Coordinates of C-alpha atoms in Angstrom, one line a residue:
Chain A
M621 CA 53.6 96.7 6.7
S622 CA 50.1 96.9 7.8
S623 CA 50.4 99.3 10.7
A624 CA 52.7 101.8 12.3
L625 CA 54.3 99.0 14.2
R626 CA 56.3 96.5 12.2
Y627 CA 56.2 92.9 13.3
A628 CA 58.5 90.2 12.0
T629 CA 59.0 86.7 13.2
C630 CA 61.7 85.5 15.5
T631 CA 63.1 82.3 14.1
W632 CA 66.1 81.3 16.1
Q633 CA 66.7 77.5 16.1
S634 CA 66.8 75.6 19.3
S635 CA 69.3 73.1 18.1
G636 CA 72.3 75.2 19.0
A637 CA 73.8 74.5 15.6
K638 CA 74.4 77.0 12.9
G639 CA 71.2 79.1 13.1
P640 CA 69.7 81.6 10.7
W641 CA 71.3 85.0 10.3
V642 CA 68.5 86.8 12.0
E643 CA 68.5 90.5 11.1
E644 CA 65.8 91.6 13.5
Y645 CA 63.8 90.2 16.4
V646 CA 60.4 91.8 16.6
M647 CA 57.3 90.5 18.2
R648 CA 54.0 89.8 16.5
K649 CA 51.3 92.0 18.0
G650 CA 49.5 90.3 20.9
E651 CA 52.0 87.4 21.0
R652 CA 52.8 86.1 24.5
R653 CA 56.4 87.0 25.2
T654 CA 58.5 84.2 26.6
A655 CA 62.2 84.7 27.0
A656 CA 64.7 81.9 26.0
I657 CA 68.4 81.5 25.9
A658 CA 69.2 81.2 22.2
A659 CA 73.0 80.8 22.4
I660 CA 76.0 81.0 24.6
A661 CA 79.6 81.6 23.6
A662 CA 82.7 81.9 25.7
H663 CA 86.2 83.4 25.5
L664 CA 89.2 82.8 27.7
P665 CA 92.4 84.8 27.5
A666 CA 95.5 83.1 26.2
G667 CA 97.7 83.5 29.3
E668 CA 97.9 80.5 31.6
L669 CA 98.8 80.1 35.2
T670 CA 99.4 76.4 36.2
N671 CA 99.7 74.8 39.6
E672 CA 103.4 74.2 38.7
D673 CA 103.8 77.9 38.1
L674 CA 102.2 78.7 41.5
A675 CA 104.1 76.0 43.3
G676 CA 107.3 77.5 42.0
E677 CA 106.3 81.0 43.0
L678 CA 104.7 80.4 46.3
G679 CA 106.9 77.6 47.5
D680 CA 105.0 75.9 50.3
W681 CA 102.3 74.0 48.4
T682 CA 103.0 71.4 45.7
A683 CA 101.1 71.5 42.4
E684 CA 99.3 68.4 43.4
K685 CA 98.3 69.8 46.7
I686 CA 96.8 72.9 45.0
F687 CA 94.8 70.6 42.8
D688 CA 93.7 68.5 45.7
K689 CA 92.4 71.5 47.7
T690 CA 90.8 73.4 44.8
G691 CA 90.1 71.0 42.0
I692 CA 91.9 73.5 39.7
R693 CA 95.0 72.7 37.6
S694 CA 95.3 75.9 35.7
R695 CA 93.7 79.3 35.2
R696 CA 93.6 81.7 32.3
V697 CA 95.0 85.1 32.9
S698 CA 94.5 88.3 30.9
A699 CA 97.5 90.2 29.5
A700 CA 98.5 93.5 31.1
E701 CA 96.6 95.6 28.7
E702 CA 93.7 93.2 28.2
C703 CA 90.5 94.3 30.0
A704 CA 87.3 92.5 30.8
S705 CA 85.7 94.5 27.9
D706 CA 88.2 92.9 25.5
L707 CA 87.3 89.4 26.7
G708 CA 83.6 90.3 26.6
V709 CA 83.9 91.6 23.0
A710 CA 85.7 88.5 21.9
A711 CA 83.0 86.3 23.5
A712 CA 80.2 88.3 21.8
Q713 CA 82.1 88.1 18.4
R714 CA 82.3 84.4 18.8
L715 CA 78.6 84.3 19.4
F716 CA 77.9 86.3 16.3
E717 CA 80.2 83.9 14.3
T718 CA 77.8 81.1 15.1
R719 CA 75.3 83.1 13.0
V720 CA 72.6 82.8 15.6
C721 CA 72.0 86.5 14.9
A722 CA 73.5 89.6 13.4
P723 CA 75.0 92.3 15.7
G724 CA 72.3 94.6 14.3
A725 CA 69.5 92.4 15.8
V726 CA 70.6 93.1 19.4
D727 CA 68.5 95.8 21.0
F728 CA 69.9 95.6 24.5
L729 CA 73.4 94.9 25.9
I730 CA 73.9 94.0 29.6
F731 CA 77.5 93.9 30.6
C732 CA 78.2 92.3 34.0
T733 CA 81.6 93.0 35.4
Q734 CA 83.4 94.0 38.6
S735 CA 86.5 95.1 36.6
P736 CA 85.2 97.8 34.3
D737 CA 87.4 99.9 32.0
Y738 CA 86.5 103.2 33.6
F739 CA 84.4 104.8 36.4
L740 CA 82.6 106.3 33.5
P741 CA 81.4 105.9 30.8
A742 CA 79.7 102.5 31.2
T743 CA 81.8 99.8 29.6
A744 CA 78.7 98.6 27.8
C745 CA 78.6 101.8 25.9
T746 CA 82.1 101.4 24.6
M747 CA 81.3 97.7 23.7
Q748 CA 78.2 98.8 21.7
A749 CA 80.4 100.7 19.4
R750 CA 83.1 98.0 19.2
L751 CA 80.6 95.3 18.4
G752 CA 78.8 97.3 15.8
L753 CA 75.5 97.2 17.7
R754 CA 72.8 99.7 16.5
T755 CA 72.6 103.0 18.2
S756 CA 69.0 102.3 19.1
C757 CA 70.3 99.5 21.4
G758 CA 70.1 99.9 25.2
A759 CA 73.3 99.3 27.0
V760 CA 74.1 99.1 30.8
D761 CA 76.7 97.8 33.1
I762 CA 75.7 95.8 36.1
N763 CA 78.2 95.2 39.0
Q764 CA 77.8 91.7 40.4
G765 CA 80.3 88.9 40.8
C766 CA 79.5 85.2 41.3
S767 CA 75.7 85.8 41.2
G768 CA 76.0 88.1 38.2
F769 CA 75.0 85.7 35.4
V770 CA 71.8 84.7 37.1
Y771 CA 71.0 88.3 37.9
G772 CA 71.7 89.2 34.3
L773 CA 69.3 86.4 33.2
A774 CA 66.6 87.8 35.5
L775 CA 67.0 91.3 33.9
A776 CA 67.2 90.0 30.4
K777 CA 64.1 87.9 30.9
S778 CA 62.2 90.8 32.3
L779 CA 63.3 93.1 29.5
V780 CA 62.1 90.6 26.9
E781 CA 58.9 89.6 28.5
A782 CA 57.9 93.1 29.3
G783 CA 58.4 94.0 25.7
T784 CA 61.2 96.5 26.4
A785 CA 63.6 94.5 24.3
S786 CA 63.5 91.5 22.0
C787 CA 67.1 90.4 21.7
V788 CA 69.3 90.9 24.7
L789 CA 73.0 90.3 24.7
L790 CA 74.2 89.4 28.2
V791 CA 78.0 89.6 28.5
T792 CA 79.8 88.5 31.7
A793 CA 83.5 89.2 32.0
D794 CA 86.0 89.7 34.7
T795 CA 89.8 90.1 35.1
Y796 CA 90.1 89.5 38.9
S797 CA 93.8 88.5 38.3
K798 CA 94.5 92.3 38.1
F799 CA 93.3 92.7 41.7
L800 CA 95.4 89.8 43.2
H801 CA 98.7 90.3 45.0
P802 CA 101.2 87.8 43.6
R803 CA 102.0 86.4 47.1
D804 CA 98.3 85.8 48.1
R805 CA 97.9 82.1 47.8
S806 CA 94.3 82.2 49.1
V807 CA 93.1 83.9 45.9
R808 CA 95.7 83.2 43.2
T809 CA 95.0 79.4 43.4
I810 CA 91.3 80.0 42.8
F811 CA 90.5 82.8 40.4
G812 CA 90.9 82.9 36.6
D813 CA 89.9 85.5 34.0
G814 CA 87.2 84.8 31.4
A815 CA 84.1 85.9 29.6
A816 CA 80.8 84.6 28.2
A817 CA 78.2 86.0 25.9
T818 CA 74.6 84.8 26.2
L819 CA 71.8 85.7 23.8
V820 CA 68.3 86.0 25.3
V821 CA 65.4 86.4 22.8
H822 CA 61.7 85.8 22.8
S823 CA 60.4 82.4 21.8
D824 CA 57.1 81.5 20.3
G825 CA 55.9 79.0 23.0
D826 CA 53.9 79.6 26.1
E827 CA 56.1 77.6 28.5
E828 CA 58.4 79.5 30.8
L829 CA 62.0 78.8 29.7
I830 CA 63.8 81.1 32.0
G831 CA 62.7 81.2 35.7
P832 CA 61.4 81.2 38.3
F833 CA 64.1 83.0 40.2
V834 CA 65.1 83.3 43.8
L835 CA 67.3 86.4 44.5
G836 CA 69.0 87.4 47.7
T837 CA 71.4 89.9 49.3
D838 CA 73.1 90.3 52.6
G839 CA 75.4 93.3 52.6
R840 CA 76.7 92.5 56.1
G841 CA 79.1 90.1 54.3
A842 CA 80.5 92.9 52.0
R843 CA 83.8 93.1 53.9
N844 CA 84.6 89.4 53.5
L845 CA 85.2 89.6 49.7
I846 CA 86.3 93.0 48.7
V847 CA 88.8 95.3 47.0
P848 CA 88.8 97.9 49.8
V849 CA 90.6 100.7 47.9
G850 CA 90.1 102.1 44.4
G851 CA 86.6 103.4 44.4
L852 CA 85.6 106.8 45.8
R853 CA 85.1 105.6 49.4
R854 CA 88.9 105.0 49.8
R855 CA 91.1 106.5 47.1
P856 CA 94.4 104.9 46.2
S857 CA 97.5 106.4 47.7
S858 CA 101.1 105.4 48.3
E859 CA 100.0 104.1 51.7
T860 CA 97.2 101.9 50.4
A861 CA 99.6 100.4 47.9
V862 CA 101.9 99.0 50.5
A863 CA 101.5 95.2 50.9
R864 CA 101.7 93.6 54.3
E865 CA 101.9 90.1 55.5
A866 CA 98.4 88.8 56.5
E867 CA 97.0 85.5 57.7
G868 CA 98.7 82.3 56.7
G869 CA 101.8 84.0 55.2
N870 CA 99.7 85.6 52.5
W871 CA 100.6 89.2 51.4
R872 CA 98.3 91.9 50.1
S873 CA 97.7 95.7 50.1
D874 CA 94.3 97.4 50.5
Q875 CA 94.3 97.8 46.7
N876 CA 94.2 94.0 46.3
L877 CA 91.4 91.6 46.5
F878 CA 90.8 90.2 50.0
M879 CA 88.8 87.1 50.5
N880 CA 87.9 85.6 53.9
G881 CA 87.5 82.1 52.6
A882 CA 86.1 80.6 55.8
E883 CA 83.4 83.3 56.1
I884 CA 82.5 82.9 52.5
F885 CA 82.3 79.1 53.0
N886 CA 80.0 79.6 56.0
F887 CA 77.7 82.0 54.1
T888 CA 77.5 79.5 51.2
L889 CA 76.7 76.5 53.4
S890 CA 74.0 78.5 55.2
T891 CA 72.4 80.3 52.2
V892 CA 72.6 78.1 49.1
P893 CA 70.7 75.1 50.4
L894 CA 67.9 77.5 51.5
A895 CA 67.8 79.2 48.1
V896 CA 67.7 75.8 46.4
Q897 CA 64.7 74.8 48.6
Q898 CA 62.9 78.1 47.9
L899 CA 63.4 77.7 44.2
L900 CA 62.1 74.2 44.2
E901 CA 59.0 75.4 46.0
K902 CA 58.5 78.2 43.5
A903 CA 59.0 75.8 40.6
N904 CA 56.6 73.3 42.2
G905 CA 59.0 70.4 42.0
G906 CA 61.5 68.4 44.0
L907 CA 65.1 67.7 43.3
H908 CA 64.1 64.7 41.1
R909 CA 62.4 67.0 38.6
V910 CA 65.7 68.8 37.9
D911 CA 67.7 67.2 35.2
Y912 CA 71.0 68.9 36.0
F913 CA 72.5 71.3 38.5
V914 CA 75.0 74.0 37.4
F915 CA 76.2 76.0 40.4
H916 CA 78.7 78.8 40.4
Q917 CA 82.1 77.0 40.0
A918 CA 83.7 78.5 43.1
N919 CA 86.1 75.6 43.9
R920 CA 85.7 71.8 43.9
F921 CA 85.8 71.6 47.7
M922 CA 82.8 73.9 48.2
L923 CA 80.8 72.4 45.3
E924 CA 81.3 68.9 46.7
R925 CA 80.2 70.0 50.1
L926 CA 77.1 71.7 48.7
R927 CA 76.3 68.7 46.5
D928 CA 76.5 66.3 49.4
K929 CA 74.5 68.5 51.7
L930 CA 71.8 68.8 49.2
K931 CA 71.9 65.1 48.4
I932 CA 72.3 65.6 44.7
V933 CA 73.8 62.6 42.8
P934 CA 77.2 63.4 41.2
E935 CA 75.9 62.4 37.8
K936 CA 73.5 65.4 37.8
F937 CA 75.9 67.9 39.4
L938 CA 78.4 69.8 37.2
I939 CA 82.0 70.4 38.4
D940 CA 83.9 72.0 35.6
L941 CA 86.7 74.3 36.6
E942 CA 89.9 72.3 36.4
D943 CA 91.3 74.1 33.4
C944 CA 90.0 77.7 34.0
G945 CA 89.5 78.2 37.7
N946 CA 86.8 80.4 39.2
T947 CA 85.9 83.0 36.5
V948 CA 83.4 84.8 38.8
S949 CA 80.3 85.8 36.8
S950 CA 81.2 83.7 33.8
T951 CA 81.5 80.3 35.6
I952 CA 77.9 79.3 35.0
P953 CA 77.6 80.3 31.3
L954 CA 81.1 78.8 30.6
A955 CA 80.0 75.5 32.3
L956 CA 76.6 75.6 30.6
E957 CA 78.2 76.1 27.2
R958 CA 80.7 73.3 27.7
A959 CA 78.1 70.9 29.1
R960 CA 75.8 71.6 26.1
R961 CA 78.6 71.1 23.7
G962 CA 79.8 67.9 25.4
G963 CA 76.3 66.4 25.6
K964 CA 76.0 66.5 29.4
I965 CA 72.9 68.6 29.0
T966 CA 70.5 68.3 26.1
S967 CA 67.7 70.4 24.6
G968 CA 64.6 70.5 26.7
Q969 CA 66.2 69.6 30.0
R970 CA 65.4 71.4 33.2
V971 CA 68.6 72.9 34.7
M972 CA 69.0 74.7 38.0
L973 CA 71.5 77.5 38.1
V974 CA 72.8 78.9 41.4
G975 CA 75.2 81.8 41.7
F976 CA 76.5 83.0 45.1
G977 CA 79.3 85.0 46.6
V978 CA 80.7 88.6 46.7
G979 CA 78.2 91.0 48.2
Y980 CA 76.9 88.8 49.7
S981 CA 74.7 88.2 46.8
W982 CA 73.0 85.1 45.5
A983 CA 70.6 84.1 42.7
A984 CA 69.0 80.8 41.7
A985 CA 67.0 80.1 38.6
M986 CA 65.4 77.2 36.7
I987 CA 66.0 77.2 32.9
R988 CA 64.8 74.9 30.2
V989 CA 67.7 74.2 27.8
S990 CA 66.8 76.0 24.6
F991 CA 70.3 76.6 23.0
Chain B
M802 CA 76.7 65.5 70.7
D803 CA 76.1 61.9 71.7
A804 CA 78.9 59.4 72.1
E805 CA 78.4 57.7 68.7
I806 CA 78.4 61.0 66.8
S807 CA 81.4 62.2 68.9
R808 CA 83.4 59.0 68.1
R809 CA 82.7 59.4 64.3
F810 CA 83.4 63.1 64.5
L811 CA 86.8 62.6 66.1
A812 CA 87.7 59.8 63.6
K813 CA 87.0 62.2 60.7
L814 CA 88.8 65.1 62.5
A815 CA 91.9 62.9 62.6
D816 CA 91.7 62.7 58.8
V817 CA 91.4 66.5 58.6
L818 CA 94.3 67.0 60.9
E819 CA 96.3 64.3 59.1
V820 CA 97.2 62.5 62.3
D821 CA 96.6 59.1 63.7
A822 CA 93.1 58.7 65.1
A823 CA 94.3 57.4 68.4
R824 CA 96.0 60.7 69.1
V825 CA 92.8 62.8 68.7
R826 CA 91.7 62.9 72.4
P827 CA 90.1 65.9 74.2
D828 CA 93.5 67.2 75.3
F829 CA 94.9 67.1 71.7
P830 CA 96.3 70.6 71.1
L831 CA 94.9 72.6 68.2
A832 CA 96.4 76.1 68.7
D833 CA 99.0 75.7 65.9
R834 CA 96.8 73.7 63.6
W835 CA 94.5 76.4 62.2
D836 CA 95.7 77.1 58.7
S837 CA 93.1 78.1 56.1
V838 CA 92.7 74.6 54.7
T839 CA 92.2 73.0 58.1
V840 CA 89.6 75.7 59.1
L841 CA 87.6 75.0 55.9
A842 CA 87.8 71.3 56.3
T843 CA 86.8 71.4 59.9
M844 CA 83.9 73.7 59.2
A845 CA 82.8 71.3 56.4
L846 CA 83.1 68.3 58.8
I847 CA 81.0 70.0 61.5
D848 CA 78.4 70.9 58.9
E849 CA 78.4 67.3 57.5
Q850 CA 78.2 65.6 60.9
V851 CA 75.9 67.7 62.9
A852 CA 74.5 70.2 60.3
V853 CA 75.5 73.4 62.0
T854 CA 77.8 76.2 61.0
V855 CA 80.3 77.7 63.4
P856 CA 82.0 81.1 63.1
P857 CA 85.5 80.6 61.8
D858 CA 87.0 83.1 64.3
E859 CA 85.5 81.1 67.2
L860 CA 86.9 77.9 65.6
T861 CA 90.4 79.3 65.4
R862 CA 90.3 80.3 69.1
C863 CA 89.9 76.6 70.1
T864 CA 93.2 75.4 71.5
S865 CA 92.2 71.8 72.1
V866 CA 89.8 69.2 70.8
A867 CA 87.8 69.5 74.1
E868 CA 87.2 73.2 73.3
L869 CA 86.2 72.4 69.8
L870 CA 83.7 69.8 71.0
T871 CA 82.3 72.4 73.4
L872 CA 82.0 75.0 70.5
V873 CA 80.1 72.4 68.4
D874 CA 77.8 71.5 71.3
Q875 CA 77.1 75.2 71.8
A876 CA 76.3 75.7 68.1
M877 CA 74.0 72.7 68.2
G878 CA 72.2 74.1 71.2
L879 CA 71.7 77.4 69.4
A880 CA 70.5 75.6 66.3
S881 CA 68.0 73.5 68.3
R882 CA 66.6 76.6 69.9
G883 CA 65.9 78.0 66.4
R884 CA 68.9 80.3 66.0

């Protein structure tokens, strides 16, 4: 090595096929840093909850009616002892199995979840050890839901392009099923558990491959999608554990997830089209310059309404949640990975990502397919 | 809303309510109709037809089609004044 700094070459392949076993991602001195998604891998738990199961349990809706209203036929559900970190570790291990890079090449881990293992330590720290990442690797948790993947991408891009990190592993994972009351139809029909691991590295080119971004927050909507008890604001007690009948014959306690679906729907219809418009302006392009749209897979009804409102043709708008439901922060990477594998999106295409929901929080980004 | 939009809106509202279109007149009762699915579908219909959003708690207070039309008109008035 010629200097105190050691520079090697980043050589990940953009084909998405079996890549080289990269031991280290290091920048050449003076090289422009452009972040790119090198790979995505997903993992779903083995447990399954079908519409037939729900119809049997809840009684008043048939399996077909549940599908008709949500676009979902089954969801994957984690086992009692299976945590988001377990799903996330499995997704990351699957990513490493593609040999896109070695665990030792990762120099930053971002774990996005709303169902962490502990209050402390950060779940990302425990995952660093389980995944065999080096101890010189940064590791943080971020708490976001449906916007979490796009927020994670914004952070990963910034870390890479600022030179703070060269190989960022972004893991999204959630087990919302553990927050749901068994007799709450409004959420049990929608949410599934799942995880995705996305590798963000620097590329050699000058073209921006991740971004621009539009980010937004409106905390006035916090109460409309919330687990009210369990943090330090309201501690669990025998009283908070008592379930009561709520609207529409649904049951829940304050320790369960509550979703005001109508308010969330209103927020989405008001906010997402504006965010899309702002992103198009930032990206200097109209809808026609976007090859594909991958929105947070909330439910089919909401997606179809957004698609029609935005006047996006169905051929360019992904709806892919029939067999896994709404997996919160993992819906976008799951859908991206499946769309790439299934040939719906191809290398070099411009794809718009939009996440929106709990918070309220939203995030939209353009990416160029590089995985 | 003008007569043509109103006619189209009521025809689609009949689909949402799963009743015959001829029954959906101003005095058609809505008080017992507001389950979660109907609320969402009606909000989507209003957004689709007249491009405004209405607060769901105000929607579920509507006890007749006439009240619903008034709520939509009010929302359109607010929207046209830049709200």
